[in-house]
Tab-separated table of C-alpha atoms in Angstrom:
chain	number	residue	atom	x	y	z
A	1	MET	CA	6.564	-48.001	57.047
A	2	SER	CA	2.960	-47.225	57.671
A	3	LEU	CA	0.484	-46.106	54.989
A	4	THR	CA	0.222	-42.668	56.621
A	5	ALA	CA	3.933	-42.099	56.383
A	6	THR	CA	3.972	-43.205	52.712
A	7	ALA	CA	1.237	-40.693	51.875
A	8	LYS	CA	3.120	-37.861	53.537
A	9	ALA	CA	6.366	-38.701	51.703
A	10	GLY	CA	4.791	-39.274	48.266
A	11	PRO	CA	4.137	-36.638	45.529
A	12	ARG	CA	1.382	-34.160	46.308
A	13	PRO	CA	-1.620	-34.163	43.913
A	14	SER	CA	-1.740	-31.043	41.782
A	15	GLY	CA	-4.065	-28.235	42.910
A	16	THR	CA	-4.549	-29.542	46.429
A	17	GLY	CA	-1.449	-28.204	48.149
A	18	SER	CA	-0.247	-24.805	49.234
A	19	GLY	CA	2.889	-24.330	47.099
A	20	PRO	CA	3.878	-21.079	45.306
A	21	ASP	CA	2.043	-22.060	42.068
A	22	ASP	CA	-1.148	-22.814	43.938
A	23	GLY	CA	-0.901	-19.526	45.785
A	24	ARG	CA	-0.552	-17.578	42.546
A	25	ALA	CA	-3.508	-19.464	41.010
A	26	ALA	CA	-5.644	-18.680	44.028
A	27	ALA	CA	-4.602	-15.028	43.878
A	28	LEU	CA	-5.505	-14.892	40.165
A	29	ARG	CA	-8.898	-16.444	40.886
A	30	ARG	CA	-9.566	-13.893	43.618
A	31	THR	CA	-8.493	-11.052	41.339
A	32	TRP	CA	-10.685	-12.302	38.493
A	33	ARG	CA	-13.630	-12.755	40.873
A	34	LYS	CA	-13.314	-9.105	41.870
A	35	ALA	CA	-12.638	-7.772	38.366
A	36	SER	CA	-15.094	-9.880	36.382
A	37	PRO	CA	-18.196	-7.700	37.121
A	38	TYR	CA	-16.333	-4.674	35.739
A	39	ALA	CA	-15.263	-6.681	32.688
A	40	TYR	CA	-18.872	-7.704	31.999
A	41	ILE	CA	-20.173	-4.119	32.046
A	42	ALA	CA	-17.123	-2.624	30.305
A	43	PRO	CA	-18.565	-3.021	26.743
A	44	PHE	CA	-21.611	-0.943	27.691
A	45	PHE	CA	-19.576	1.867	29.202
A	46	THR	CA	-17.145	1.781	26.276
A	47	LEU	CA	-20.027	2.257	23.834
A	48	PHE	CA	-21.591	4.886	26.096
A	49	LEU	CA	-18.351	6.870	26.192
A	50	ALA	CA	-18.000	6.659	22.405
A	51	PHE	CA	-21.612	7.281	21.344
A	52	GLY	CA	-23.145	8.973	24.403
A	53	LEU	CA	-20.780	11.034	26.507
A	54	PHE	CA	-18.413	12.177	23.749
A	55	PRO	CA	-21.201	13.497	21.440
A	56	LEU	CA	-22.752	15.221	24.448
A	57	LEU	CA	-19.533	17.017	25.363
A	58	TYR	CA	-18.705	17.778	21.722
A	59	THR	CA	-22.172	19.290	21.241
A	60	ALA	CA	-21.525	21.556	24.233
A	61	PHE	CA	-18.204	22.558	22.648
A	62	VAL	CA	-19.801	23.296	19.256
A	63	SER	CA	-22.576	25.344	20.879
A	64	LEU	CA	-19.963	27.966	21.833
A	65	TYR	CA	-18.894	28.535	18.209
A	66	ARG	CA	-20.366	29.818	14.975
A	67	VAL	CA	-20.406	26.727	12.771
A	68	GLU	CA	-22.187	26.499	9.444
A	69	LEU	CA	-23.183	23.205	7.867
A	70	GLN	CA	-21.498	24.008	4.532
A	71	THR	CA	-18.163	24.899	6.225
A	72	SER	CA	-18.266	22.761	9.356
A	73	GLY	CA	-14.451	22.811	9.645
A	74	GLU	CA	-14.382	26.596	10.125
A	75	MET	CA	-15.297	27.559	13.684
A	76	GLU	CA	-15.529	31.049	15.116
A	77	TRP	CA	-15.672	31.592	18.873
A	78	ARG	CA	-18.988	33.112	20.070
A	79	GLY	CA	-19.124	32.196	23.744
A	80	ILE	CA	-22.710	32.202	24.959
A	81	ALA	CA	-23.922	34.269	21.978
A	82	ASN	CA	-25.718	31.246	20.499
A	83	TYR	CA	-27.674	30.890	23.739
A	84	THR	CA	-28.526	34.593	24.044
A	85	ALA	CA	-29.646	34.660	20.375
A	86	LEU	CA	-31.759	31.637	21.089
A	87	PHE	CA	-33.522	33.167	24.072
A	88	THR	CA	-34.359	36.307	22.074
A	89	ASP	CA	-35.863	34.327	19.184
A	90	GLU	CA	-39.657	34.258	19.380
A	91	TYR	CA	-39.793	30.980	17.467
A	92	PHE	CA	-37.796	29.291	20.241
A	93	TRP	CA	-40.461	30.258	22.777
A	94	ILE	CA	-43.222	29.171	20.384
A	95	SER	CA	-41.589	25.778	19.971
A	96	LEU	CA	-41.075	25.507	23.741
A	97	ARG	CA	-44.755	26.298	24.320
A	98	ASN	CA	-45.796	23.796	21.642
A	99	THR	CA	-43.579	21.122	23.191
A	100	PHE	CA	-45.245	21.665	26.546
A	101	THR	CA	-48.845	21.704	25.264
A	102	ILE	CA	-48.393	18.733	22.933
A	103	GLY	CA	-46.616	16.901	25.762
A	104	VAL	CA	-49.567	17.455	28.113
A	105	LEU	CA	-52.171	16.668	25.434
A	106	SER	CA	-50.455	13.404	24.565
A	107	THR	CA	-49.059	12.212	27.908
A	108	VAL	CA	-52.024	12.652	30.255
A	109	PRO	CA	-54.673	10.831	28.127
A	110	GLN	CA	-52.106	8.263	27.062
A	111	LEU	CA	-51.191	7.211	30.609
A	112	ALA	CA	-54.812	7.355	31.813
A	113	MET	CA	-55.956	5.104	28.966
A	114	ALA	CA	-53.002	2.776	29.542
A	115	LEU	CA	-53.992	2.421	33.200
A	116	GLY	CA	-57.572	1.570	32.249
A	117	LEU	CA	-56.481	-0.950	29.616
A	118	ALA	CA	-54.065	-2.625	32.017
A	119	HIS	CA	-56.768	-2.828	34.689
A	120	LEU	CA	-59.101	-4.585	32.247
A	121	LEU	CA	-56.386	-6.944	31.011
A	122	ASN	CA	-55.555	-7.865	34.586
A	123	TYR	CA	-58.857	-9.751	34.773
A	124	LYS	CA	-59.376	-13.165	33.236
A	125	LEU	CA	-60.585	-12.526	29.686
A	126	ARG	CA	-60.987	-14.766	26.679
A	127	GLY	CA	-58.222	-14.226	24.159
A	128	ARG	CA	-56.159	-12.320	26.720
A	129	THR	CA	-52.850	-13.181	25.030
A	130	PHE	CA	-54.150	-12.038	21.646
A	131	ILE	CA	-55.418	-8.763	23.123
A	132	ARG	CA	-52.085	-8.117	24.858
A	133	THR	CA	-50.246	-8.692	21.581
A	134	ALA	CA	-52.702	-6.569	19.607
A	135	ILE	CA	-52.374	-3.498	21.827
A	136	LEU	CA	-48.608	-3.573	21.289
A	137	LEU	CA	-48.918	-3.470	17.483
A	138	PRO	CA	-49.110	0.362	17.254
A	139	TYR	CA	-45.759	0.554	19.045
A	140	ALA	CA	-44.266	-1.764	16.421
A	141	THR	CA	-45.586	0.412	13.603
A	142	SER	CA	-43.089	2.883	12.168
A	143	VAL	CA	-43.547	6.573	12.896
A	144	ALA	CA	-43.641	7.369	9.175
A	145	ALA	CA	-46.394	4.860	8.374
A	146	ALA	CA	-48.542	5.847	11.345
A	147	THR	CA	-48.180	9.577	10.700
A	148	LEU	CA	-48.987	9.270	7.002
A	149	VAL	CA	-52.168	7.325	7.783
A	150	PHE	CA	-53.263	9.820	10.443
A	151	ALA	CA	-52.483	12.740	8.112
A	152	GLN	CA	-55.013	11.243	5.682
A	153	LEU	CA	-57.550	10.694	8.460
A	154	PHE	CA	-57.202	14.327	9.574
A	155	GLY	CA	-57.451	15.710	6.037
A	156	ARG	CA	-59.537	18.886	5.799
A	157	ASP	CA	-61.583	18.080	2.687
A	158	PHE	CA	-61.647	14.285	2.433
A	159	GLY	CA	-60.490	13.102	5.855
A	160	LEU	CA	-62.473	10.471	7.739
A	161	ILE	CA	-62.471	12.493	10.965
A	162	ASN	CA	-64.167	15.480	9.337
A	163	TYR	CA	-66.654	13.147	7.630
A	164	VAL	CA	-67.618	11.614	10.997
A	165	ILE	CA	-67.994	14.920	12.830
A	166	GLY	CA	-70.011	16.206	9.846
A	167	LEU	CA	-72.490	13.370	10.408
A	168	VAL	CA	-73.265	14.721	13.881
A	169	GLY	CA	-73.740	18.265	12.625
A	170	PHE	CA	-70.362	19.930	13.224
A	171	ASP	CA	-68.443	21.972	10.671
A	172	PRO	CA	-65.244	20.492	9.231
A	173	VAL	CA	-62.033	21.331	11.112
A	174	ASP	CA	-58.797	22.429	9.459
A	175	TRP	CA	-56.572	20.042	11.400
A	176	GLN	CA	-53.323	21.298	9.868
A	177	THR	CA	-53.770	25.069	10.077
A	178	GLY	CA	-55.416	25.631	13.434
A	179	THR	CA	-53.092	25.721	16.448
A	180	VAL	CA	-55.212	23.695	18.868
A	181	ALA	CA	-56.553	21.395	16.145
A	182	SER	CA	-53.114	20.584	14.740
A	183	GLN	CA	-51.688	19.924	18.206
A	184	ILE	CA	-54.597	17.602	19.001
A	185	ALA	CA	-53.978	15.757	15.724
A	186	VAL	CA	-50.255	15.330	16.458
A	187	SER	CA	-51.023	14.275	20.041
A	188	THR	CA	-53.484	11.663	18.750
A	189	ILE	CA	-50.702	9.986	16.772
A	190	VAL	CA	-48.489	9.890	19.862
A	191	ILE	CA	-51.348	8.507	21.994
A	192	TRP	CA	-52.126	5.819	19.434
A	193	ARG	CA	-48.513	4.628	19.252
A	194	TRP	CA	-47.617	4.587	22.958
A	195	THR	CA	-50.784	3.707	24.898
A	196	GLY	CA	-50.429	-0.054	24.397
A	197	TYR	CA	-46.752	0.012	25.323
A	198	ASN	CA	-47.480	1.771	28.623
A	199	ALA	CA	-50.468	-0.515	29.265
A	200	LEU	CA	-48.205	-3.565	29.189
A	201	ILE	CA	-45.787	-1.879	31.615
A	202	TYR	CA	-48.696	-1.159	33.985
A	203	LEU	CA	-49.978	-4.714	33.568
A	204	ALA	CA	-46.594	-6.117	34.593
A	205	GLY	CA	-46.648	-3.822	37.633
A	206	MET	CA	-50.202	-4.900	38.555
A	207	GLN	CA	-49.268	-8.569	38.443
A	208	SER	CA	-46.517	-7.959	40.988
A	209	ILE	CA	-49.068	-6.690	43.557
A	210	PRO	CA	-49.820	-9.474	46.093
A	211	HIS	CA	-53.197	-11.059	45.380
A	212	GLU	CA	-53.854	-11.285	49.119
A	213	LEU	CA	-54.403	-7.520	49.181
A	214	TYR	CA	-57.258	-7.843	46.676
A	215	GLU	CA	-58.757	-10.749	48.638
A	216	ALA	CA	-58.625	-8.742	51.863
A	217	ALA	CA	-60.227	-5.741	50.157
A	218	GLU	CA	-62.942	-7.958	48.692
A	219	MET	CA	-63.669	-9.462	52.124
A	220	ASP	CA	-64.047	-5.903	53.455
A	221	GLY	CA	-66.674	-5.284	50.787
A	222	ALA	CA	-64.598	-3.037	48.526
A	223	SER	CA	-65.900	-2.716	44.971
A	224	ARG	CA	-63.689	-3.131	41.902
A	225	TRP	CA	-63.349	0.624	41.625
A	226	ARG	CA	-62.296	1.027	45.273
A	227	GLN	CA	-59.843	-1.846	44.875
A	228	PHE	CA	-58.360	0.001	41.923
A	229	LEU	CA	-58.087	3.243	43.922
A	230	HIS	CA	-56.802	1.842	47.220
A	231	VAL	CA	-54.850	-1.259	46.159
A	232	THR	CA	-53.811	-0.989	42.518
A	233	LEU	CA	-52.796	2.674	42.339
A	234	PRO	CA	-50.664	2.675	45.543
A	235	GLY	CA	-48.966	-0.545	44.420
A	236	LEU	CA	-48.295	0.914	40.981
A	237	ARG	CA	-46.809	4.201	42.191
A	238	PRO	CA	-43.165	3.382	41.275
A	239	THR	CA	-44.294	2.155	37.857
A	240	ILE	CA	-46.382	5.277	37.288
A	241	VAL	CA	-43.430	7.489	38.203
A	242	PHE	CA	-41.280	5.542	35.733
A	243	THR	CA	-43.776	5.945	32.876
A	244	VAL	CA	-44.251	9.648	33.637
A	245	ILE	CA	-40.484	10.189	33.444
A	246	ILE	CA	-40.148	8.204	30.217
A	247	SER	CA	-43.131	9.989	28.663
A	248	THR	CA	-41.726	13.375	29.693
A	249	ILE	CA	-38.432	12.591	27.996
A	250	GLY	CA	-40.257	11.375	24.888
A	251	ALA	CA	-42.492	14.455	24.757
A	252	THR	CA	-39.499	16.791	25.050
A	253	GLN	CA	-37.764	15.010	22.165
A	254	LEU	CA	-40.864	14.714	19.944
A	255	PHE	CA	-39.755	14.994	16.336
A	256	GLY	CA	-41.049	12.425	13.827
A	257	GLU	CA	-44.801	12.951	14.207
A	258	PRO	CA	-44.816	16.768	13.766
A	259	LEU	CA	-42.246	16.540	10.960
A	260	LEU	CA	-44.245	14.058	8.894
A	261	PHE	CA	-47.734	15.324	9.724
A	262	GLU	CA	-47.525	17.967	6.999
A	263	GLY	CA	-43.984	17.397	5.751
A	264	SER	CA	-42.775	20.811	6.934
A	265	ILE	CA	-39.794	21.456	9.208
A	266	SER	CA	-41.390	24.712	10.353
A	267	GLY	CA	-44.294	22.867	11.994
A	268	GLY	CA	-47.026	24.528	9.944
A	269	ILE	CA	-47.310	27.896	8.241
A	270	SER	CA	-47.309	29.753	11.567
A	271	HIS	CA	-45.124	27.258	13.503
A	272	GLN	CA	-48.296	26.186	15.293
A	273	TYR	CA	-47.054	22.668	16.109
A	274	GLN	CA	-43.284	23.059	15.811
A	275	THR	CA	-41.599	21.312	18.740
A	276	LEU	CA	-38.109	21.889	20.127
A	277	GLY	CA	-36.804	18.879	18.205
A	278	LEU	CA	-38.216	20.250	14.960
A	279	TYR	CA	-36.899	23.729	15.745
A	280	MET	CA	-33.399	22.306	16.286
A	281	TYR	CA	-33.603	20.460	12.954
A	282	GLU	CA	-34.766	23.617	11.198
A	283	GLN	CA	-31.866	25.669	12.570
A	284	GLY	CA	-29.203	23.021	11.862
A	285	TRP	CA	-30.307	21.457	8.596
A	286	GLY	CA	-32.736	24.055	7.259
A	287	PHE	CA	-30.749	27.235	7.980
A	288	PHE	CA	-27.336	25.461	8.332
A	289	HIS	CA	-26.581	26.984	11.770
A	290	LEU	CA	-24.959	24.008	13.486
A	291	GLY	CA	-23.713	26.079	16.435
A	292	ARG	CA	-27.209	27.292	17.255
A	293	ALA	CA	-28.630	23.789	16.743
A	294	ALA	CA	-26.070	22.497	19.265
A	295	ALA	CA	-27.193	25.173	21.730
A	296	ILE	CA	-30.822	24.042	21.296
A	297	ALA	CA	-29.769	20.448	21.908
A	298	TRP	CA	-28.167	21.442	25.196
A	299	VAL	CA	-31.198	23.483	26.243
A	300	MET	CA	-33.347	20.399	25.597
A	301	PHE	CA	-30.948	18.274	27.639
A	302	VAL	CA	-31.079	20.679	30.597
A	303	LEU	CA	-34.864	20.880	30.293
A	304	ILE	CA	-35.158	17.078	30.442
A	305	VAL	CA	-32.857	16.916	33.486
A	306	VAL	CA	-34.939	19.582	35.281
A	307	LEU	CA	-38.282	17.909	34.461
A	308	VAL	CA	-37.080	14.438	35.427
A	309	GLY	CA	-35.542	15.805	38.635
A	310	ALA	CA	-38.794	17.581	39.505
A	311	ASN	CA	-40.789	14.389	38.898
A	312	ALA	CA	-38.429	12.343	41.048
A	313	LEU	CA	-38.482	14.963	43.827
A	314	ILE	CA	-42.287	15.121	43.874
A	315	ALA	CA	-42.520	11.325	43.931
A	316	ARG	CA	-39.981	11.060	46.764
A	317	ARG	CA	-41.726	13.681	48.901
A	318	ARG	CA	-45.089	12.039	48.337
A	319	ALA	CA	-43.701	8.631	49.303
A	320	ALA	CA	-42.050	10.082	52.423
A	321	LYS	CA	-45.299	11.841	53.370
A	322	GLU	CA	-47.328	8.639	53.048
A	323	ALA	CA	-44.683	6.624	54.923
A	324	GLY	CA	-44.934	9.097	57.811
A	325	ARG	CA	-48.686	8.647	58.180
């Protein structure tokens, strides 16, 4: 008997044949290969369903009822009455206006300064790593600590800001009572905390721009400023859109800084810096109207969706327009 015949007649090594067990194992491997990506992301979606989607839907449900904080188990159907009462409340419109103005006052300078910082850090500097770490420190500082320090700085009688502007001949400013002054003070805290964070995002985006583009621009005689305008900004457009969207969401949800600036949930004696987040807290936990607070939460959610959608639409049209040139 030849060696070939012996090999064919002998026992088949496990896992190398095509018997029923091997077929089932192969089928299980194929099934697992297809199902494993869903298994890996399942924990996230499970947590999102439990702590994201369910609270969102339950808040929408509660917003249709009269619910008081002291008797949260007793619910009375109101339909859209919470929403209509909200839209006829002048303090809702004041808080909406304050949210918009504080959002503009804090977001525009913040992103402009972040762009400038990132542009400087993109050059070779001594102690670059230390500087990059240092500009992120405000982001790591708690909202409470930062706001308490800035509240002292913006003090009317003994604040450092009023002392400095008094040195150059200006009268002291009441940073907590005046509408514009208080909103500038609150916006300053937001700018201080988030500028470094956005600068590092821009810096990461700048470092992904091919260096050959800068070399070509330099050979054409472009100055640093023109390189920034015609190379850096176009290359950073997706990153800028991302930071604008994130900053818009953050501005709409602004809560900690105005709450702790003076320690009042009404946002000052005339609601001069009360944001939508603070107004929702006042209605729910100050006046105990949980149903109305839920309606405010849903109005904020819709507002964020509209603003983010508008940003994305403008960015897409601009990109399509430039691609068609």
